[in-house]
Each structure stands twice: as structure tokens, then as C-alpha cells.
Amino acid sequence: MWRPVLVVAVVALAGCSGLFASADTSSPERPLTPAPVPETTTGTVALPRENGSVDLDRILDRHEAALADRSFNRHVEREGPQNTRDVWVDRERGITRVRRTFGPLTDDAVVADGMLYRSVRDDPDTDYTATASDGQIPYVPSASGAARLRVVLDAEGYDRLGTVQRDGRALAVVASTDTEVPVSGADPDQAVAMRSRIYVDRMGIVRYVDHWERRTDGTVFVLRWQVMTGIDRVPVPWWADEIGLYG
């Protein structure tokens, strides 16, 4: 079960916005463009429902299953382009790369052929380390991101707004009701104000997320997400050139 958040307001379609990346996914910073406003017409993307509302647990289960046999890139920004995660997965060749940035610091890792390679940024004589992989993906709880979204989208009251078309793809728009409820003595991590939009395609993949929340202690948390499937290969970082990931 997801922890409930008090929800008392109504979503307004006009003025809702999302930030979707549109440039090369191998670049550490990418320009973002406004999302389309959802239409109010019934869409063609089926979504699982429970008790009259969209079932986010099942949406995320479907998302994870849909990416289990696909190559993809997942780009996530938290509070802006200086705090990012990129995950690339090449299913055909069994290569996964994760890069995270926080301000001027970058951590980079590649998992391939049972080995984990990590970039080294504090030793001028060593570009990377190589160890046997334990099967875990570094820096993220899951490649698909479903585990992260289960934590971030920690609220009830999500429902479908409509459907948009983007790059020839129909996307169902799922939104939280906007919230503005002060909670006396609440957990400082509890969200008291939230605006959240989730865009799901016909395969069940969560293509975009635009999430904003303010917590009890006044902290503002922002997360923006994009998933691109059908990538040809993982971009090889400079420090991994000699590994020969692609021969």
C-alpha cells in the first residue's frame, strides 16, 4: 500500500506543465521543452484501475515488465540539470551504464560481461577500477526506475486527465490532485503540496514524469524524467575506451 497524503483540491488542466528532454541523451545537460497540455477527450491508452482510481502500483509493474527486454535510456533530473541520473541499457549485448552528477561531481559505471567498471575521479594515474559484478546496478535502485517512482509518487488520488500525442505516440496523462494541506507536527518528509504528472504509452512504459512537491519543513522536491527506447548502443565514456565494450 502507498502512504496516503491528504488531498482536497482539484487539478486544473490549464497551465499544467512538464519538462521533457529532447536532445542527445549522452549529453550531461540537455535543453528541456514544455510539455503539451492534456486533451480532455478519452484516449486509446488503457490504464489499470482500482476502486475507481488509476492503480499506480500496477502501472509501475507494467513499466518495469515492458523495459525488461528492451534497450533504453532513462534520464532523470532532480532539482535541476546539476543533479541528474542517466541509465543506458543495451539488452542485446548485456551492457548497462549509469552516470550520476551532482554539481561538479560525476560518478560513472558500466556493467558488462560479469564485470563492474567504475570511473575514478580522485586518482590522476587511474582512469577506472574493474571488479566482479554482484549483479547489482550502481547508483540507482533499479534500471527501470520503478523502485524510485514507488517512493517519489507516494500518494493516493492519482487519476487520468486525458491523452496527448508526442512524436506520433499516444500518451495517457495521469495526475495527482493538487494538494495544499498544512499538517501540524507531521513528518518533515511528508508532502503537503504536490503537483504531479505521469505520461504512459500503450506498451505501459512511463515515458515522462513531471513531479513537484513541498514538504512539511518547507523543502521543495522536483523530479523530471524521460525514457527513450530502441537505442542502438550504450554511449561508451572516454575512460572505458580501452575496455572494448563493442569490440
mmCIF file of C-alpha atoms in Angstrom:
data_model
loop_
_atom_site.group_PDB
_atom_site.id
_atom_site.type_symbol
_atom_site.label_atom_id
_atom_site.label_comp_id
_atom_site.label_asym_id
_atom_site.label_seq_id
_atom_site.Cartn_x
_atom_site.Cartn_y
_atom_site.Cartn_z
ATOM 1 C CA MET A 1 0.000 0.000 0.000
ATOM 2 C CA TRP A 2 1.127 3.541 -0.696
ATOM 3 C CA ARG A 3 1.214 6.029 2.187
ATOM 4 C CA PRO A 4 -1.807 8.347 1.796
ATOM 5 C CA VAL A 5 -1.421 12.087 1.511
ATOM 6 C CA LEU A 6 -4.302 14.401 2.327
ATOM 7 C CA VAL A 7 -5.796 15.595 -0.946
ATOM 8 C CA VAL A 8 -8.501 18.232 -1.075
ATOM 9 C CA ALA A 9 -8.111 20.352 -4.195
ATOM 10 C CA VAL A 10 -8.882 19.896 -7.885
ATOM 11 C CA VAL A 11 -6.469 19.541 -10.805
ATOM 12 C CA ALA A 12 -6.574 22.380 -13.316
ATOM 13 C CA LEU A 13 -5.760 21.379 -16.847
ATOM 14 C CA ALA A 14 -4.903 24.883 -17.952
ATOM 15 C CA GLY A 15 -1.380 25.828 -17.091
ATOM 16 C CA CYS A 16 -0.131 22.366 -16.147
ATOM 17 C CA SER A 17 3.367 21.888 -17.455
ATOM 18 C CA GLY A 18 6.032 19.265 -17.757
ATOM 19 C CA LEU A 19 9.654 19.416 -18.780
ATOM 20 C CA PHE A 20 10.711 16.841 -21.306
ATOM 21 C CA ALA A 21 14.219 16.390 -22.615
ATOM 22 C CA SER A 22 14.602 16.419 -26.360
ATOM 23 C CA ALA A 23 18.312 16.424 -27.062
ATOM 24 C CA ASP A 24 21.078 13.775 -27.218
ATOM 25 C CA THR A 25 20.801 11.533 -24.163
ATOM 26 C CA SER A 26 24.572 11.168 -23.870
ATOM 27 C CA SER A 27 24.972 14.856 -23.016
ATOM 28 C CA PRO A 28 25.247 15.680 -19.294
ATOM 29 C CA GLU A 29 22.904 18.640 -19.682
ATOM 30 C CA ARG A 30 20.028 18.765 -22.147
ATOM 31 C CA PRO A 31 17.602 21.546 -23.005
ATOM 32 C CA LEU A 32 14.077 20.910 -21.814
ATOM 33 C CA THR A 33 10.888 21.996 -23.545
ATOM 34 C CA PRO A 34 7.359 22.482 -22.192
ATOM 35 C CA ALA A 35 5.009 19.519 -22.247
ATOM 36 C CA PRO A 36 1.772 19.564 -24.208
ATOM 37 C CA VAL A 37 -1.417 20.322 -22.293
ATOM 38 C CA PRO A 38 -3.563 17.177 -21.903
ATOM 39 C CA GLU A 39 -6.670 16.883 -24.040
ATOM 40 C CA THR A 40 -9.943 16.174 -22.295
ATOM 41 C CA THR A 41 -11.019 13.513 -24.780
ATOM 42 C CA THR A 42 -10.918 9.841 -23.923
ATOM 43 C CA GLY A 43 -7.645 8.333 -25.064
ATOM 44 C CA THR A 44 -6.700 4.986 -26.560
ATOM 45 C CA VAL A 45 -4.148 4.046 -23.893
ATOM 46 C CA ALA A 46 -5.590 1.563 -21.395
ATOM 47 C CA LEU A 47 -4.613 2.038 -17.755
ATOM 48 C CA PRO A 48 -5.172 -0.348 -14.826
ATOM 49 C CA ARG A 49 -7.652 0.919 -12.249
ATOM 50 C CA GLU A 50 -8.643 0.044 -8.715
ATOM 51 C CA ASN A 51 -11.514 1.407 -6.628
ATOM 52 C CA GLY A 52 -12.303 3.973 -9.292
ATOM 53 C CA SER A 53 -8.790 5.473 -9.443
ATOM 54 C CA VAL A 54 -5.722 4.764 -11.539
ATOM 55 C CA ASP A 55 -3.691 1.923 -9.994
ATOM 56 C CA LEU A 56 -0.148 3.319 -9.802
ATOM 57 C CA ASP A 57 1.299 0.101 -8.413
ATOM 58 C CA ARG A 58 0.168 -1.820 -11.489
ATOM 59 C CA ILE A 59 1.283 0.986 -13.813
ATOM 60 C CA LEU A 60 4.796 0.706 -12.380
ATOM 61 C CA ASP A 61 4.687 -3.101 -12.571
ATOM 62 C CA ARG A 62 3.799 -2.819 -16.268
ATOM 63 C CA HIS A 63 6.531 -0.224 -16.817
ATOM 64 C CA GLU A 64 9.161 -2.492 -15.288
ATOM 65 C CA ALA A 65 7.973 -5.508 -17.295
ATOM 66 C CA ALA A 66 7.917 -3.536 -20.557
ATOM 67 C CA LEU A 67 11.555 -2.468 -20.122
ATOM 68 C CA ALA A 68 12.753 -5.908 -19.024
ATOM 69 C CA ASP A 69 13.509 -6.969 -22.610
ATOM 70 C CA ARG A 70 14.099 -3.586 -24.268
ATOM 71 C CA SER A 71 17.153 -1.384 -24.735
ATOM 72 C CA PHE A 72 16.553 2.095 -23.346
ATOM 73 C CA ASN A 73 17.875 5.305 -21.857
ATOM 74 C CA ARG A 74 16.316 6.778 -18.728
ATOM 75 C CA HIS A 75 17.177 10.387 -17.906
ATOM 76 C CA VAL A 76 16.193 11.880 -14.544
ATOM 77 C CA GLU A 77 16.721 15.369 -13.154
ATOM 78 C CA ARG A 78 16.256 16.250 -9.509
ATOM 79 C CA GLU A 79 16.051 19.950 -8.667
ATOM 80 C CA GLY A 80 17.642 20.916 -11.969
ATOM 81 C CA PRO A 81 20.274 19.835 -14.507
ATOM 82 C CA GLN A 82 23.132 19.751 -11.977
ATOM 83 C CA ASN A 83 21.624 16.746 -10.181
ATOM 84 C CA THR A 84 20.950 14.009 -12.724
ATOM 85 C CA ARG A 85 20.907 10.276 -13.316
ATOM 86 C CA ASP A 86 21.256 8.595 -16.712
ATOM 87 C CA VAL A 87 20.802 4.865 -17.213
ATOM 88 C CA TRP A 88 21.545 3.190 -20.555
ATOM 89 C CA VAL A 89 20.721 -0.489 -21.125
ATOM 90 C CA ASP A 90 21.733 -2.491 -24.200
ATOM 91 C CA ARG A 91 19.793 -5.743 -23.797
ATOM 92 C CA GLU A 92 21.261 -7.401 -26.903
ATOM 93 C CA ARG A 93 24.862 -7.090 -25.734
ATOM 94 C CA GLY A 94 24.213 -7.153 -21.980
ATOM 95 C CA ILE A 95 25.728 -3.716 -21.266
ATOM 96 C CA THR A 96 24.421 -1.249 -18.694
ATOM 97 C CA ARG A 97 25.840 2.180 -17.915
ATOM 98 C CA VAL A 98 24.836 4.520 -15.084
ATOM 99 C CA ARG A 99 26.056 8.100 -14.783
ATOM 100 C CA ARG A 100 25.095 10.441 -11.975
ATOM 101 C CA THR A 101 26.042 14.058 -11.491
ATOM 102 C CA PHE A 102 25.766 16.324 -8.513
ATOM 103 C CA GLY A 103 27.095 19.790 -9.199
ATOM 104 C CA PRO A 104 30.678 19.432 -10.479
ATOM 105 C CA LEU A 105 30.975 15.778 -9.399
ATOM 106 C CA THR A 106 30.281 12.859 -11.738
ATOM 107 C CA ASP A 107 30.181 9.142 -10.962
ATOM 108 C CA ASP A 108 30.129 6.752 -13.904
ATOM 109 C CA ALA A 109 29.916 2.966 -14.055
ATOM 110 C CA VAL A 110 29.490 0.238 -16.658
ATOM 111 C CA VAL A 111 28.359 -3.348 -16.089
ATOM 112 C CA ALA A 112 29.276 -5.836 -18.835
ATOM 113 C CA ASP A 113 30.328 -9.496 -19.134
ATOM 114 C CA GLY A 114 30.071 -10.076 -15.386
ATOM 115 C CA MET A 115 32.341 -7.126 -14.561
ATOM 116 C CA LEU A 116 31.692 -3.756 -12.945
ATOM 117 C CA TYR A 117 33.811 -0.863 -14.187
ATOM 118 C CA ARG A 118 33.787 2.444 -12.293
ATOM 119 C CA SER A 119 35.424 5.710 -13.282
ATOM 120 C CA VAL A 120 37.991 7.133 -10.877
ATOM 121 C CA ARG A 121 37.976 10.895 -10.391
ATOM 122 C CA ASP A 122 40.441 11.322 -7.491
ATOM 123 C CA ASP A 123 43.478 9.444 -8.834
ATOM 124 C CA PRO A 124 45.319 11.012 -11.802
ATOM 125 C CA ASP A 125 47.094 7.697 -12.511
ATOM 126 C CA THR A 126 43.977 5.522 -12.717
ATOM 127 C CA ASP A 127 41.039 6.003 -15.073
ATOM 128 C CA TYR A 128 38.829 3.195 -13.758
ATOM 129 C CA THR A 129 38.556 0.175 -11.475
ATOM 130 C CA ALA A 130 37.357 -3.289 -12.504
ATOM 131 C CA THR A 131 35.726 -5.787 -10.131
ATOM 132 C CA ALA A 132 33.461 -8.792 -10.468
ATOM 133 C CA SER A 133 29.844 -7.673 -10.651
ATOM 134 C CA ASP A 134 27.485 -8.785 -7.880
ATOM 135 C CA GLY A 135 24.531 -8.343 -10.222
ATOM 136 C CA GLN A 136 23.525 -5.005 -8.731
ATOM 137 C CA ILE A 137 23.347 -1.797 -10.753
ATOM 138 C CA PRO A 138 25.321 1.032 -9.126
ATOM 139 C CA TYR A 139 23.901 4.428 -8.129
ATOM 140 C CA VAL A 140 20.223 3.573 -8.761
ATOM 141 C CA PRO A 141 17.797 1.171 -7.009
ATOM 142 C CA SER A 142 16.658 -0.273 -10.359
ATOM 143 C CA ALA A 143 17.440 0.179 -14.044
ATOM 144 C CA SER A 144 13.806 0.803 -14.965
ATOM 145 C CA GLY A 145 13.358 3.387 -12.216
ATOM 146 C CA ALA A 146 10.150 1.778 -10.961
ATOM 147 C CA ALA A 147 11.588 1.410 -7.460
ATOM 148 C CA ARG A 148 12.380 5.129 -7.325
ATOM 149 C CA LEU A 149 8.938 6.153 -8.563
ATOM 150 C CA ARG A 150 7.287 3.996 -5.901
ATOM 151 C CA VAL A 151 8.983 6.196 -3.317
ATOM 152 C CA VAL A 152 8.535 9.557 -5.036
ATOM 153 C CA LEU A 153 4.916 9.096 -6.095
ATOM 154 C CA ASP A 154 3.962 8.307 -2.514
ATOM 155 C CA ALA A 155 0.366 9.448 -2.614
ATOM 156 C CA GLU A 156 -3.158 8.383 -3.365
ATOM 157 C CA GLY A 157 -5.550 10.351 -5.520
ATOM 158 C CA TYR A 158 -3.912 9.958 -8.946
ATOM 159 C CA ASP A 159 -6.302 9.817 -11.879
ATOM 160 C CA ARG A 160 -6.372 10.134 -15.635
ATOM 161 C CA LEU A 161 -6.660 13.589 -17.207
ATOM 162 C CA GLY A 162 -6.725 12.638 -20.865
ATOM 163 C CA THR A 163 -4.378 11.816 -23.740
ATOM 164 C CA VAL A 164 -1.645 13.674 -25.610
ATOM 165 C CA GLN A 165 0.239 12.901 -28.814
ATOM 166 C CA ARG A 166 4.009 13.287 -28.745
ATOM 167 C CA ASP A 167 6.352 12.207 -31.560
ATOM 168 C CA GLY A 168 3.497 10.183 -33.035
ATOM 169 C CA ARG A 169 2.906 8.304 -29.784
ATOM 170 C CA ALA A 170 -0.286 8.402 -27.727
ATOM 171 C CA LEU A 171 0.371 9.026 -24.042
ATOM 172 C CA ALA A 172 -2.144 8.727 -21.229
ATOM 173 C CA VAL A 173 -1.754 11.586 -18.740
ATOM 174 C CA VAL A 174 -2.069 10.620 -15.090
ATOM 175 C CA ALA A 175 -2.092 13.373 -12.464
ATOM 176 C CA SER A 176 -2.279 13.822 -8.738
ATOM 177 C CA THR A 177 -4.841 16.215 -7.406
ATOM 178 C CA ASP A 178 -3.096 19.385 -6.278
ATOM 179 C CA THR A 179 -2.648 19.488 -2.526
ATOM 180 C CA GLU A 180 -2.185 22.338 -0.063
ATOM 181 C CA VAL A 181 -2.816 20.938 3.390
ATOM 182 C CA PRO A 182 -0.731 22.071 6.394
ATOM 183 C CA VAL A 183 -0.168 19.180 8.796
ATOM 184 C CA SER A 184 0.698 20.084 12.395
ATOM 185 C CA GLY A 185 3.544 18.007 13.825
ATOM 186 C CA ALA A 186 3.822 15.866 10.694
ATOM 187 C CA ASP A 187 6.877 14.026 9.482
ATOM 188 C CA PRO A 188 9.162 16.645 7.823
ATOM 189 C CA ASP A 189 9.396 14.355 4.772
ATOM 190 C CA GLN A 190 5.630 14.317 4.311
ATOM 191 C CA ALA A 191 4.375 16.192 1.263
ATOM 192 C CA VAL A 192 1.807 18.874 1.993
ATOM 193 C CA ALA A 193 1.655 20.320 -1.507
ATOM 194 C CA MET A 194 2.016 18.317 -4.696
ATOM 195 C CA ARG A 195 1.665 18.656 -8.452
ATOM 196 C CA SER A 196 2.470 15.501 -10.358
ATOM 197 C CA ARG A 197 2.019 14.405 -13.992
ATOM 198 C CA ILE A 198 2.834 10.949 -15.378
ATOM 199 C CA TYR A 199 2.750 10.094 -19.100
ATOM 200 C CA VAL A 200 2.226 6.424 -20.038
ATOM 201 C CA ASP A 201 2.300 4.863 -23.516
ATOM 202 C CA ARG A 202 0.370 1.900 -24.931
ATOM 203 C CA MET A 203 3.167 -0.532 -24.031
ATOM 204 C CA GLY A 204 2.867 0.510 -20.390
ATOM 205 C CA ILE A 205 6.139 2.471 -20.326
ATOM 206 C CA VAL A 206 6.199 5.593 -18.184
ATOM 207 C CA ARG A 207 7.719 7.915 -20.776
ATOM 208 C CA TYR A 208 7.708 11.173 -18.813
ATOM 209 C CA VAL A 209 7.245 12.335 -15.242
ATOM 210 C CA ASP A 210 6.971 15.938 -14.074
ATOM 211 C CA HIS A 211 6.736 15.988 -10.270
ATOM 212 C CA TRP A 212 6.845 18.857 -7.771
ATOM 213 C CA GLU A 213 6.164 18.737 -4.052
ATOM 214 C CA ARG A 214 6.682 20.848 -0.948
ATOM 215 C CA ARG A 215 7.248 19.007 2.306
ATOM 216 C CA THR A 216 6.242 19.851 5.855
ATOM 217 C CA ASP A 217 9.585 21.506 6.640
ATOM 218 C CA GLY A 218 9.315 23.750 3.554
ATOM 219 C CA THR A 219 11.727 21.717 1.412
ATOM 220 C CA VAL A 220 10.798 21.658 -2.272
ATOM 221 C CA PHE A 221 11.491 18.477 -4.227
ATOM 222 C CA VAL A 222 11.399 18.355 -8.048
ATOM 223 C CA LEU A 223 11.836 15.333 -10.302
ATOM 224 C CA ARG A 224 11.679 15.226 -14.103
ATOM 225 C CA TRP A 225 12.044 12.005 -16.045
ATOM 226 C CA GLN A 226 12.203 10.742 -19.621
ATOM 227 C CA VAL A 227 12.533 7.222 -21.054
ATOM 228 C CA MET A 228 13.654 6.557 -24.638
ATOM 229 C CA THR A 229 13.535 3.004 -26.023
ATOM 230 C CA GLY A 230 15.168 1.460 -29.074
ATOM 231 C CA ILE A 231 18.666 2.824 -28.502
ATOM 232 C CA ASP A 232 21.316 1.176 -30.701
ATOM 233 C CA ARG A 233 24.077 1.055 -28.109
ATOM 234 C CA VAL A 234 25.261 2.431 -24.807
ATOM 235 C CA PRO A 235 27.432 5.549 -25.265
ATOM 236 C CA VAL A 236 30.922 4.487 -24.180
ATOM 237 C CA PRO A 237 32.594 7.021 -21.845
ATOM 238 C CA TRP A 238 36.143 8.119 -22.592
ATOM 239 C CA TRP A 239 37.562 6.301 -19.584
ATOM 240 C CA ALA A 240 36.158 2.966 -20.821
ATOM 241 C CA ASP A 241 37.502 3.109 -24.385
ATOM 242 C CA GLU A 242 40.188 0.514 -23.776
ATOM 243 C CA ILE A 243 37.742 -1.998 -22.249
ATOM 244 C CA GLY A 244 36.417 -2.815 -25.723
ATOM 245 C CA LEU A 245 32.746 -2.985 -24.845
ATOM 246 C CA TYR A 246 31.764 -3.045 -28.504
ATOM 247 C CA GLY A 247 34.844 -4.781 -29.857
#
